[in-house]
PDB file of C-alpha atoms in Angstrom:
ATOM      1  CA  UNK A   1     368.676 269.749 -48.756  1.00  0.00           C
ATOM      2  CA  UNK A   2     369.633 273.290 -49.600  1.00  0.00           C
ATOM      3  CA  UNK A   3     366.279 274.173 -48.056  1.00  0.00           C
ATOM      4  CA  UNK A   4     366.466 272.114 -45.097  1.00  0.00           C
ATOM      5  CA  UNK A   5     370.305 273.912 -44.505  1.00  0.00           C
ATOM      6  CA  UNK A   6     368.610 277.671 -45.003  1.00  0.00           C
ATOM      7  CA  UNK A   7     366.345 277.073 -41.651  1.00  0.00           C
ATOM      8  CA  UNK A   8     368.457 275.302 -39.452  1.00  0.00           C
ATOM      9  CA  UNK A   9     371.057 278.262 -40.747  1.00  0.00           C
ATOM     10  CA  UNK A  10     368.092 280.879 -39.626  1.00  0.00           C
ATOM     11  CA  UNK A  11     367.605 279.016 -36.520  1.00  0.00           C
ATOM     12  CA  UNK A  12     371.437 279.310 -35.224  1.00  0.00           C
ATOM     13  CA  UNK A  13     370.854 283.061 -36.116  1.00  0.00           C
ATOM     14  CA  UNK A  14     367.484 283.123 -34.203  1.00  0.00           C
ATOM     15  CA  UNK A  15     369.752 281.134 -31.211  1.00  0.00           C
ATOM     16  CA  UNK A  16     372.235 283.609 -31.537  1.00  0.00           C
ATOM     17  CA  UNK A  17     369.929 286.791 -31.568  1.00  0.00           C
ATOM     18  CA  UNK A  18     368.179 285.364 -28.159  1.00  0.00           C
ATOM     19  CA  UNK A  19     371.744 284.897 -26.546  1.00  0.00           C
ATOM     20  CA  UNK A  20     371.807 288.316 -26.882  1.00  0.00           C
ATOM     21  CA  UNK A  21     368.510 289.808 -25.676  1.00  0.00           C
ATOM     22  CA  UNK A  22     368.772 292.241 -22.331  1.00  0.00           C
ATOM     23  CA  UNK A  23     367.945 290.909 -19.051  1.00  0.00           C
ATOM     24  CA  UNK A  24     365.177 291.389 -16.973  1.00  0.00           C
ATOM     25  CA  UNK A  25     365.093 294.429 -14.832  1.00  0.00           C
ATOM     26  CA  UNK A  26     366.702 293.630 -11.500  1.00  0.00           C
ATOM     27  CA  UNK A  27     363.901 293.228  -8.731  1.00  0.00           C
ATOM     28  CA  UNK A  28     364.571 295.065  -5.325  1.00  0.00           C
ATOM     29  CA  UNK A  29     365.004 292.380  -2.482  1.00  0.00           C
ATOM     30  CA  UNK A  30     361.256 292.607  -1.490  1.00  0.00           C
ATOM     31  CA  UNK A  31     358.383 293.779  -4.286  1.00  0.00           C
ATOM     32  CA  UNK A  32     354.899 293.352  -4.415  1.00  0.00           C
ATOM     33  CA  UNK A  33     353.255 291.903  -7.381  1.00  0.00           C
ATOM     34  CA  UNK A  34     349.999 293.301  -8.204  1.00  0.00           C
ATOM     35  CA  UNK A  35     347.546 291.601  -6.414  1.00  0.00           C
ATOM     36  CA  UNK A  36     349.952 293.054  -3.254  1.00  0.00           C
ATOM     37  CA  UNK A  37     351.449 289.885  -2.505  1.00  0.00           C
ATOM     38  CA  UNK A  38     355.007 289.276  -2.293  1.00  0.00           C
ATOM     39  CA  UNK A  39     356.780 288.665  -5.378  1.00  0.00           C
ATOM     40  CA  UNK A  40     359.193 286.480  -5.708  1.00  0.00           C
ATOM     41  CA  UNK A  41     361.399 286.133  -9.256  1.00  0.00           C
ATOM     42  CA  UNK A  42     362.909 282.278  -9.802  1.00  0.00           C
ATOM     43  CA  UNK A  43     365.660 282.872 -12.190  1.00  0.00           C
ATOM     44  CA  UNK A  44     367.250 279.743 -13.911  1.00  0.00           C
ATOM     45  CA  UNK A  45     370.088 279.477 -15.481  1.00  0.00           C
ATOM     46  CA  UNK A  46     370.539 279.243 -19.137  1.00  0.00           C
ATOM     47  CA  UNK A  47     369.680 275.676 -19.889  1.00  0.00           C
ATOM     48  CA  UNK A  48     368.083 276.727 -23.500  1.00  0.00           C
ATOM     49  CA  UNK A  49     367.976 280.373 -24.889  1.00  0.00           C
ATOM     50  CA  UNK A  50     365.286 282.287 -23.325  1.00  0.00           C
ATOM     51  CA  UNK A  51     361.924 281.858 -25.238  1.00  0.00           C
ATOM     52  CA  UNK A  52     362.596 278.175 -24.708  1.00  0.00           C
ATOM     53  CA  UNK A  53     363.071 278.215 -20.982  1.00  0.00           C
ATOM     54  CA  UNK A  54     360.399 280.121 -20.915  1.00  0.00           C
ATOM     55  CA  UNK A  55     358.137 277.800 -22.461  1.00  0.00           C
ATOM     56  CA  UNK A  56     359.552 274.552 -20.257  1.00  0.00           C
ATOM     57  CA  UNK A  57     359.333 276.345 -16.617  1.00  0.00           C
ATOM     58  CA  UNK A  58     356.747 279.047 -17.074  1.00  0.00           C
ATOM     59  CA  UNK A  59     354.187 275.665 -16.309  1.00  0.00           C
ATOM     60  CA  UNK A  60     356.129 275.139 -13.209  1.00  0.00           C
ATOM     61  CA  UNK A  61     356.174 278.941 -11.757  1.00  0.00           C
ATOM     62  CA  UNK A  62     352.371 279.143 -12.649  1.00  0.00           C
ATOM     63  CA  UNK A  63     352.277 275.741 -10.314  1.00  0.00           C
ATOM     64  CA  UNK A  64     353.753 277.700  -7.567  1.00  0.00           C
ATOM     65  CA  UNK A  65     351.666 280.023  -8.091  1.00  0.00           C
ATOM     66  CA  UNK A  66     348.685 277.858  -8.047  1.00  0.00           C
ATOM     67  CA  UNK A  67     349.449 275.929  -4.943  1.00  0.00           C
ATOM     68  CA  UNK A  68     350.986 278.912  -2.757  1.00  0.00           C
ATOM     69  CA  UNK A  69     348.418 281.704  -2.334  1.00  0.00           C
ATOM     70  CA  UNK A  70     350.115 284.148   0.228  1.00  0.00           C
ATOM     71  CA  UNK A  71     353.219 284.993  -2.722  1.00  0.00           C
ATOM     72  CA  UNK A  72     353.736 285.326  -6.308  1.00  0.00           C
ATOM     73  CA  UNK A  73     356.234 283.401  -8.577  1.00  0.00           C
ATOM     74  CA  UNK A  74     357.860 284.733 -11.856  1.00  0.00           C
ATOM     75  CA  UNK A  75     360.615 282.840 -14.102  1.00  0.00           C
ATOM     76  CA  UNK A  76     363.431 284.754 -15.063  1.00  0.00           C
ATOM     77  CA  UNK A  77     365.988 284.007 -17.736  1.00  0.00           C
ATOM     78  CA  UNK A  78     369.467 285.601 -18.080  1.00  0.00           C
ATOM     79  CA  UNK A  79     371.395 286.303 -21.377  1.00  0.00           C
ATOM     80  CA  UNK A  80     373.858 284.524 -20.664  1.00  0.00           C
ATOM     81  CA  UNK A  81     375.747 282.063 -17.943  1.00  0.00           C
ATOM     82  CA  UNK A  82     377.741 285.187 -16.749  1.00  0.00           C
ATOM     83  CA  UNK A  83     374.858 287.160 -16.067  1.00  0.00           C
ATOM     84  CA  UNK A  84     373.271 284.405 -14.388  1.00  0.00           C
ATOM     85  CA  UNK A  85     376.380 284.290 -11.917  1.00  0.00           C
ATOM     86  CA  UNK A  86     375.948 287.785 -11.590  1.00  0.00           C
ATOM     87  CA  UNK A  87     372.604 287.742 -10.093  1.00  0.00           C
ATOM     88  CA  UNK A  88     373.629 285.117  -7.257  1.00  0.00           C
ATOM     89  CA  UNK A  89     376.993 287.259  -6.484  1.00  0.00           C
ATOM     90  CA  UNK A  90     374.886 290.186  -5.343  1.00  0.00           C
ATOM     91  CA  UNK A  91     371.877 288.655  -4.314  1.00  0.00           C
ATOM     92  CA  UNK A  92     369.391 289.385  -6.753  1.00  0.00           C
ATOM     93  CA  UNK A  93     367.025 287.226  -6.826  1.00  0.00           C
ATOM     94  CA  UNK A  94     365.095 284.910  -3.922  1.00  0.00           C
ATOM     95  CA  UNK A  95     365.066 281.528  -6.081  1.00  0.00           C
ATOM     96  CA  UNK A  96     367.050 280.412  -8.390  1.00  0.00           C
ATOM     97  CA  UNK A  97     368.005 277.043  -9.912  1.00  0.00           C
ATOM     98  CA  UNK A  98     371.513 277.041 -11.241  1.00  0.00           C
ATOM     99  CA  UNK A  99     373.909 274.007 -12.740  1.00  0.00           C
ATOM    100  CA  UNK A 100     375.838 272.389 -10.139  1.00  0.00           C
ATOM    101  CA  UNK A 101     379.277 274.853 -10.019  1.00  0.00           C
ATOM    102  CA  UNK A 102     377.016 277.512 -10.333  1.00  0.00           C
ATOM    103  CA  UNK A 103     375.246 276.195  -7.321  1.00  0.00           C
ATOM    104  CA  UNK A 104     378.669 276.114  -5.469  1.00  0.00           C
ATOM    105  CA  UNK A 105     378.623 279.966  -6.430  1.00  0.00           C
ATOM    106  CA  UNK A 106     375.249 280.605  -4.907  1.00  0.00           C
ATOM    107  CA  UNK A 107     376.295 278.851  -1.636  1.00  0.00           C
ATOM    108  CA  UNK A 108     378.924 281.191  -1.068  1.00  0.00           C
ATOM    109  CA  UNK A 109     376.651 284.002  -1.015  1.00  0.00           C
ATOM    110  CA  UNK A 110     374.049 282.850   1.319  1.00  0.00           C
ATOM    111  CA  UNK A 111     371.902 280.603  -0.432  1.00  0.00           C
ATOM    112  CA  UNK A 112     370.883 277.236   0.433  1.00  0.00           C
ATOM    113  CA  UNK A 113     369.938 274.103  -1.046  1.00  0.00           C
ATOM    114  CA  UNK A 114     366.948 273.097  -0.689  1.00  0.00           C
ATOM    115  CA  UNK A 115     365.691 270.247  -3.859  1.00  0.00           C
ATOM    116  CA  UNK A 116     367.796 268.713  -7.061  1.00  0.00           C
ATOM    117  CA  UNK A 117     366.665 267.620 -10.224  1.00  0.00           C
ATOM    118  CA  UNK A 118     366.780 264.146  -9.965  1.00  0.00           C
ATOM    119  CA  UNK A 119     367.917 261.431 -13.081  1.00  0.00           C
ATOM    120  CA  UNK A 120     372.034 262.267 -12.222  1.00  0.00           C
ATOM    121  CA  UNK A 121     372.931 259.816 -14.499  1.00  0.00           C
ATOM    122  CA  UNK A 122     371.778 262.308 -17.151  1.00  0.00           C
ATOM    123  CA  UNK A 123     373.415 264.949 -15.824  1.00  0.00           C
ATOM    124  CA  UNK A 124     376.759 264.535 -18.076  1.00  0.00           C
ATOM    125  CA  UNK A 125     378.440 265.760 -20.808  1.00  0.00           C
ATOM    126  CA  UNK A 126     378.225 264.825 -24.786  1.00  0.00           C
ATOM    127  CA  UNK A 127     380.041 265.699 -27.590  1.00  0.00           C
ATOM    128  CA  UNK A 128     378.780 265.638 -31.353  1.00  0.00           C
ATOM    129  CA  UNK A 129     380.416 265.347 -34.325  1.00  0.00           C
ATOM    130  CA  UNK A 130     378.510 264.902 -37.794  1.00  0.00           C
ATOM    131  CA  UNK A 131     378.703 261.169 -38.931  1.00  0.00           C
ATOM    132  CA  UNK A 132     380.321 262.272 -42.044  1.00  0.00           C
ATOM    133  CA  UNK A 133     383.611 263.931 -40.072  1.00  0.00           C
ATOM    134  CA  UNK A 134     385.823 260.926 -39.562  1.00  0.00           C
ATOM    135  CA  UNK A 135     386.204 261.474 -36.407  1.00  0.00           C
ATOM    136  CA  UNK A 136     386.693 258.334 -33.989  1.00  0.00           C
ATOM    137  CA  UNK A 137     388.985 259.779 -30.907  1.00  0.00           C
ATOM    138  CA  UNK A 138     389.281 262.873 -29.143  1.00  0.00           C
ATOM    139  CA  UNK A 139     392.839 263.375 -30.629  1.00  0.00           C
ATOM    140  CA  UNK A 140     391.147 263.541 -34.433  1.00  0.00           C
ATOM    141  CA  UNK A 141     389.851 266.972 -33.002  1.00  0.00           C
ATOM    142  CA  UNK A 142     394.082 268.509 -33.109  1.00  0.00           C
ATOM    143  CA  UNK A 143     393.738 271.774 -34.906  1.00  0.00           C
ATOM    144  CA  UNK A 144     390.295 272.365 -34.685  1.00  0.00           C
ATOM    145  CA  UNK A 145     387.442 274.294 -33.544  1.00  0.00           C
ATOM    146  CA  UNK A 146     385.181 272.329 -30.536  1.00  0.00           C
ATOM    147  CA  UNK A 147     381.765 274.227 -29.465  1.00  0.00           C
ATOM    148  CA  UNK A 148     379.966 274.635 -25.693  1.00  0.00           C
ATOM    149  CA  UNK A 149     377.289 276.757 -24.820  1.00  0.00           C
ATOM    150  CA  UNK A 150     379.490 279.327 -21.967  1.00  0.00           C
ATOM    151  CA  UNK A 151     382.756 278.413 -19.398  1.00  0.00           C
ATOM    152  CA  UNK A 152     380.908 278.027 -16.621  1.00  0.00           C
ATOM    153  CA  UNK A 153     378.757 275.299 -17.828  1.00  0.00           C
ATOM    154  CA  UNK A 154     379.425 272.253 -15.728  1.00  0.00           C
ATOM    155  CA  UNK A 155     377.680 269.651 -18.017  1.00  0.00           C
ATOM    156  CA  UNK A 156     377.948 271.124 -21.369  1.00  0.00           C
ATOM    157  CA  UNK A 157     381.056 272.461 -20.949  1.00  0.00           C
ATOM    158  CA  UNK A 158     383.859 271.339 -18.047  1.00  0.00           C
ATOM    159  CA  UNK A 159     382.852 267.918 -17.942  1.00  0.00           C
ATOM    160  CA  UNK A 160     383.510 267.678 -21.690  1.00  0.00           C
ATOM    161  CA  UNK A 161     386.504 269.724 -21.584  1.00  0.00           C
ATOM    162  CA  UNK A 162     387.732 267.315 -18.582  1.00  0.00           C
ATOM    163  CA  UNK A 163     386.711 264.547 -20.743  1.00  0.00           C
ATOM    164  CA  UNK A 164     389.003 265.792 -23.434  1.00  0.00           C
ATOM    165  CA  UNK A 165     392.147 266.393 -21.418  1.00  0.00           C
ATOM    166  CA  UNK A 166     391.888 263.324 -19.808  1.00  0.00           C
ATOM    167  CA  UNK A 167     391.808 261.471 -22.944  1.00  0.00           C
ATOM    168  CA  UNK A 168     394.707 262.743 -25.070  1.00  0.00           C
ATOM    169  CA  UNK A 169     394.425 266.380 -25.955  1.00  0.00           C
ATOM    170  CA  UNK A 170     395.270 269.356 -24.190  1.00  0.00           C
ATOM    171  CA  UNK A 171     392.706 271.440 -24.616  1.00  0.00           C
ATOM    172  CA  UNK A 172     394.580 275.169 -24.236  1.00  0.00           C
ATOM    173  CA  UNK A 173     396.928 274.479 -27.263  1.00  0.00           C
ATOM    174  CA  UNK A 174     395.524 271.687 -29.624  1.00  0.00           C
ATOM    175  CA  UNK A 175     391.701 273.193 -30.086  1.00  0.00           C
ATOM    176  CA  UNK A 176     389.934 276.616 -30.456  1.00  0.00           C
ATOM    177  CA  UNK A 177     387.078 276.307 -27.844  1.00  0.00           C
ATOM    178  CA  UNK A 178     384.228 278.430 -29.345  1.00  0.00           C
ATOM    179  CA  UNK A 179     381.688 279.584 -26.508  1.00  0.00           C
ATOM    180  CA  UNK A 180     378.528 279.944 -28.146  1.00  0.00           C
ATOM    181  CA  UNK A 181     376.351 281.023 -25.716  1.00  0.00           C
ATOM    182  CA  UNK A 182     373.631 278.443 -25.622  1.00  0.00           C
ATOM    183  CA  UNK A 183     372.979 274.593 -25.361  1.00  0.00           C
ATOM    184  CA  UNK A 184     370.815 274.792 -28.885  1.00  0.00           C
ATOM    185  CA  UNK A 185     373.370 277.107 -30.639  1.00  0.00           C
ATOM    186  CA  UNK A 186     376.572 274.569 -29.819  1.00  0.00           C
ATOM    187  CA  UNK A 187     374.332 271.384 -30.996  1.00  0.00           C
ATOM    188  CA  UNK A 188     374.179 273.629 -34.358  1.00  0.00           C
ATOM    189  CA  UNK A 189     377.366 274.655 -35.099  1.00  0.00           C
ATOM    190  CA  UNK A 190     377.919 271.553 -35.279  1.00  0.00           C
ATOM    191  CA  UNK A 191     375.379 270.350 -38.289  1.00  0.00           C
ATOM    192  CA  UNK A 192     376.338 273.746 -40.075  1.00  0.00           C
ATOM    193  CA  UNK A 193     379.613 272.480 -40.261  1.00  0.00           C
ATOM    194  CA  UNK A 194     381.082 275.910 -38.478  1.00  0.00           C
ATOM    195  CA  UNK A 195     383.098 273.578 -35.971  1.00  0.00           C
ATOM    196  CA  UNK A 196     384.328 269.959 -35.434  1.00  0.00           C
ATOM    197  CA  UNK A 197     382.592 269.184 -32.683  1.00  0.00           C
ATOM    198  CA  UNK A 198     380.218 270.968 -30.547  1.00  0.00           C
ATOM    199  CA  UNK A 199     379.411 270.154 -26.846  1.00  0.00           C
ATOM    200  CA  UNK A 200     376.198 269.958 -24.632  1.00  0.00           C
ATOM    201  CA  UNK A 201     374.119 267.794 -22.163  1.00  0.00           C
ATOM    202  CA  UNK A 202     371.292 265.008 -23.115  1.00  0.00           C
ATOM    203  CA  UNK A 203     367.663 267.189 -22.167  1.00  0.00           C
ATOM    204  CA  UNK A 204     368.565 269.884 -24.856  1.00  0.00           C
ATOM    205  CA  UNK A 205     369.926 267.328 -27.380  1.00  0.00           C
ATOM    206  CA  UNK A 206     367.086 265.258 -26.993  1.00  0.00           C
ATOM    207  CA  UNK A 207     364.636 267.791 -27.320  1.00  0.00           C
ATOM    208  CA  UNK A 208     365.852 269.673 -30.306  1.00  0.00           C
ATOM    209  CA  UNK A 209     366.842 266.605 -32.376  1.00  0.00           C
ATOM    210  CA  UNK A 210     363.142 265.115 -31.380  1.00  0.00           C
ATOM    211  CA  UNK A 211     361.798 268.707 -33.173  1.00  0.00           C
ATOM    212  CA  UNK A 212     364.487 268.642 -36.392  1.00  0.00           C
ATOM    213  CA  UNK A 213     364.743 264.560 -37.342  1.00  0.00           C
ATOM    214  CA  UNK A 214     367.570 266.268 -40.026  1.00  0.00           C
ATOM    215  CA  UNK A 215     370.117 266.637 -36.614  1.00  0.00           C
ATOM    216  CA  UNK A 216     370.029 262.933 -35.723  1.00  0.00           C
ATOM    217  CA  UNK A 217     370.368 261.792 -39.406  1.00  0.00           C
ATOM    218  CA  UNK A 218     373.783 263.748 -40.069  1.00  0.00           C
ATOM    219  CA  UNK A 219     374.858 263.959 -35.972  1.00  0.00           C
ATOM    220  CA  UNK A 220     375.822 261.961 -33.729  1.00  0.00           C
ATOM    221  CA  UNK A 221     376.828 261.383 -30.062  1.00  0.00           C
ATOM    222  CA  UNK A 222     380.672 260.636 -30.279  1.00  0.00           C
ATOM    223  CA  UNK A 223     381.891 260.671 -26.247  1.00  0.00           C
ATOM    224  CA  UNK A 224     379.940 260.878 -23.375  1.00  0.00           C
ATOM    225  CA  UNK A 225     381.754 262.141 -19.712  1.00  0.00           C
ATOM    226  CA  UNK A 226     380.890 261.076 -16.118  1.00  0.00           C
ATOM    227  CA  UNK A 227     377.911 262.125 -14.745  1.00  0.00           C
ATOM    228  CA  UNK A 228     377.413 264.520 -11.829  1.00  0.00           C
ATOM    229  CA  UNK A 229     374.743 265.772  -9.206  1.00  0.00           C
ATOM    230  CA  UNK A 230     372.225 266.995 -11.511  1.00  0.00           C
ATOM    231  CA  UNK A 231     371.327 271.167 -11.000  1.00  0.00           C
ATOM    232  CA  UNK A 232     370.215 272.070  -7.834  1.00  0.00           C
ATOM    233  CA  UNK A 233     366.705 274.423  -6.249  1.00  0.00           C
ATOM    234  CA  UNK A 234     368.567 277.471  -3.887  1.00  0.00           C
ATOM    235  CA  UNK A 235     366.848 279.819  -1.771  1.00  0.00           C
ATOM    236  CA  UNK A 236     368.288 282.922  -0.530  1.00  0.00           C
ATOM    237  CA  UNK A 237     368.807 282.867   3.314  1.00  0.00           C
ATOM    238  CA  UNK A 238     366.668 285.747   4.189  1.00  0.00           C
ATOM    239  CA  UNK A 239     363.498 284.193   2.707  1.00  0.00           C
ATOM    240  CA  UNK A 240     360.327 283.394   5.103  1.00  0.00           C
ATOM    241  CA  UNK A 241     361.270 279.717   5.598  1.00  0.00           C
ATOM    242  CA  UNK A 242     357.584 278.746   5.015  1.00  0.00           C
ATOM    243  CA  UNK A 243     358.132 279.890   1.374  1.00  0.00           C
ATOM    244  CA  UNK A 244     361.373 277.589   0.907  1.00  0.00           C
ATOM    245  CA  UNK A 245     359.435 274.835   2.184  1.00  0.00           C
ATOM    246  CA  UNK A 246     356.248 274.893   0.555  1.00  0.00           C
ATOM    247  CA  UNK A 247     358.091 275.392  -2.722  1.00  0.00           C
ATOM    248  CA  UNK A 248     360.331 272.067  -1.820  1.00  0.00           C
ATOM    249  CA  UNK A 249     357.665 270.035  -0.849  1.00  0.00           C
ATOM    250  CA  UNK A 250     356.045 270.954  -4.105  1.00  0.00           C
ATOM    251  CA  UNK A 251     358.522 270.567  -6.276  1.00  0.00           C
ATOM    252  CA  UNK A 252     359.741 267.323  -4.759  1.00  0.00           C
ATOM    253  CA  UNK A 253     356.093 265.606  -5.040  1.00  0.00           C
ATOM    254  CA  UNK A 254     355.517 266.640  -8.600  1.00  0.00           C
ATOM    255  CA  UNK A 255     355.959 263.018 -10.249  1.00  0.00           C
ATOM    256  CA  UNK A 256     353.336 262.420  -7.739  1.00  0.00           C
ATOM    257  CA  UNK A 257     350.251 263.707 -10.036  1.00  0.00           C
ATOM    258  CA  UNK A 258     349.687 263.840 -13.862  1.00  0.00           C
ATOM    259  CA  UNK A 259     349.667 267.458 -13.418  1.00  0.00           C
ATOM    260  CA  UNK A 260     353.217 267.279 -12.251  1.00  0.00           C
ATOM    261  CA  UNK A 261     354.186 264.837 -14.733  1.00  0.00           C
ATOM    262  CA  UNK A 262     353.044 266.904 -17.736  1.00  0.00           C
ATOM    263  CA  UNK A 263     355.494 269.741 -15.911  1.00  0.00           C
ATOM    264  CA  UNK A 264     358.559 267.719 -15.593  1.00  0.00           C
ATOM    265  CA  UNK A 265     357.993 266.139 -18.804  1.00  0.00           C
ATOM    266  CA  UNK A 266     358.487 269.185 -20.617  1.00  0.00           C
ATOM    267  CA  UNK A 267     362.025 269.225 -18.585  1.00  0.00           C
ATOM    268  CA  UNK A 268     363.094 265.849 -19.726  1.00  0.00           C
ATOM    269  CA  UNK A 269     362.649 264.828 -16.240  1.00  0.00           C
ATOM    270  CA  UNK A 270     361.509 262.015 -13.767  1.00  0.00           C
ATOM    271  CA  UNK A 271     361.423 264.086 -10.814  1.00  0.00           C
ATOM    272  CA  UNK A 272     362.746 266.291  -8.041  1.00  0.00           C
ATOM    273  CA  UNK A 273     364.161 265.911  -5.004  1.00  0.00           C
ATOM    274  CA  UNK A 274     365.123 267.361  -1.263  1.00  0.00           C
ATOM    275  CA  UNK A 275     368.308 267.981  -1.022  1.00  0.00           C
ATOM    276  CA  UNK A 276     370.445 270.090   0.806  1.00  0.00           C
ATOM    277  CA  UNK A 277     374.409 271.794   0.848  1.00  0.00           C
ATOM    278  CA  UNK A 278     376.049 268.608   1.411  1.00  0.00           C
ATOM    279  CA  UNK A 279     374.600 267.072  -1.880  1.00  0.00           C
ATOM    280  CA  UNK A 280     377.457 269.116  -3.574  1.00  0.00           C
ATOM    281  CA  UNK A 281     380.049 267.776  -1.990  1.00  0.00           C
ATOM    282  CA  UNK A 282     381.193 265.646  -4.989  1.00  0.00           C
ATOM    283  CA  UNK A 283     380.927 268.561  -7.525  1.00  0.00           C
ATOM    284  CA  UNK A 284     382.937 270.361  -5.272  1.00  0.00           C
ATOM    285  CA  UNK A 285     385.588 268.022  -5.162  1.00  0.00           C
ATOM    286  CA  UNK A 286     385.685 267.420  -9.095  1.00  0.00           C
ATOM    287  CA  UNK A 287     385.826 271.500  -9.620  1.00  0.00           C
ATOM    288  CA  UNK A 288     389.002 271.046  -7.201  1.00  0.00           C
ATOM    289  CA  UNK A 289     390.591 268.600  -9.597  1.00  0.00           C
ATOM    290  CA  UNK A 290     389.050 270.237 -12.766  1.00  0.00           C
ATOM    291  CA  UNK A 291     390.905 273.562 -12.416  1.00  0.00           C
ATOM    292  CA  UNK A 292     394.145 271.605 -10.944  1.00  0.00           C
ATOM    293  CA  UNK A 293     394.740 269.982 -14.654  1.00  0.00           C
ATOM    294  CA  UNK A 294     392.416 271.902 -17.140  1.00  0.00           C
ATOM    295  CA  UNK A 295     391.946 275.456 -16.551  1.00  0.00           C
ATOM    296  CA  UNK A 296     391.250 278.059 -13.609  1.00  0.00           C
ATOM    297  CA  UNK A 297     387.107 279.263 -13.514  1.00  0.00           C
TER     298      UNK A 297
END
């Protein structure tokens, strides 16, 4: 056991170390890749630490790549969920796939929807606790320390911090909330013991208890929130319209082909969809209520 405790103890480090690692250099608003066609940089937003996003969307970009000859696709992580906002605040990048207030962000500075991820119902909040805790109701957690990955993130974060001020704490005075800067590094505070609970979303939980059987034999899922509009596909307004298309239609017919599949597999995911500005609407509204009885974002 002591041995099994050391690595998952190096692997929050590891976590950690990644949440810090500097962000790509900023792109001007039109570059040309080497090959001289445009370049186009698809940042998403920080769903796992860097190397893996990396490894779940690079198959996707090379897609694009693949199946739209006149431009060139690159993934881009961020550091951290801040950073991420940053980049659709001034514009920085052409694509970009962010969480659903984040997405509310980007639509305020002249991007547009254009596909989802679809499977909503997983698109919701969960909070673990180790089976050994005690813990039965949200007002066990009085006094203590609760984990999320950053503020701003919608499933991971306010949904389970609405969750937990709807259901008998007030989160500002009865709990520390620790932001720990990444889906993987919350899920693992939790098994080190370093906080009561720790908060995240289903893909990343599945995936990283599915690699480390150890998480699922000592964790477990104690609450789960409502579920949302999963995270959206936005294109920035003053890219060639052909582009945003042929990147939607693509996306949208992946579960189409095994080639797809295999993609969105990786992602924990049935499919895409179109979608547009008005498939928001909802989160919208919930953000509205959100910082009316939790806390201002």
């Amino acid at each position: 056991m002591k041995f099994i405790y050391g690595i998952f103890c190096f692997f929050i480090l590891s976590i950690q170390g990644c949440s810090q690692q500097t962000d790509a250099v900023q792109l001007p608003e039109t570059v040309k890749a080497e090959n001289g066609l445009p370049e186009y940089h698809f940042a998403v937003h920080p769903l796992h630490n860097p190397t893996r996003l990396f490894e779940v969307f690079h198959p996707l970009i090379e897609y694009l790549n693949n199946n739209i000859p006149e431009a060139t696709f690159e993934v881009e992580a961020s550091r951290n969920y801040a950073s991420f906002d940053d980049k659709l605040k001034n514009r920085s990048v052409p694509f970009a796939l962010p969480n659903p207030y984040q997405t509310l962000i980007a639509m305020e500075h002249g991007y547009n929807v254009i596909a989802k991820m679809g499977d909503d119902e997983n698109f919701k909040g969960i909070i673990l606790v180790r089976k050994d805790s005690g813990i039965t109701k949200p007002r066990d957690l009085k006094g203590k320390t609760v984990s999320y990955p950053a503020p701003t993130a919608l499933a991971a974060t306010i949904l389970p911090q609405y969750y937990l001020q709807t259901h008998g704490l007030d989160i500002n005075q009865d709990i520390e909330n620790k932001y720990v800067g990444s889906q993987e590094s919350s899920i693992m505070n939790v098994f080190s013991g370093t906080v009561a609970a720790g908060a995240t979303w289903p893909p990343p939980w599945n995936a990283l208890s599915a690699e480390n059987p150890e998480l699922k034999k000592q964790l477990k899922v104690v609450w789960q929130t409502q579920s949302l509009p999963n995270n959206s596909v936005v294109v920035r307004d003053d890219i060639p319209k052909n582009i945003a298309i042929k990147v939607q239609k693509l996306m949208a017919d992946l579960h189409k082909h095994p080639e797809g599949q295999e993609i969105l597999q990786r992602m924990y995911l049935s499919q895409f969809e179109k979608a547009d500005n008005t498939t928001y609407q909802t989160v919208q509204n919930f953000i509205k209520n959100f910082e009316q009885k939790v806390r201002p974002l």
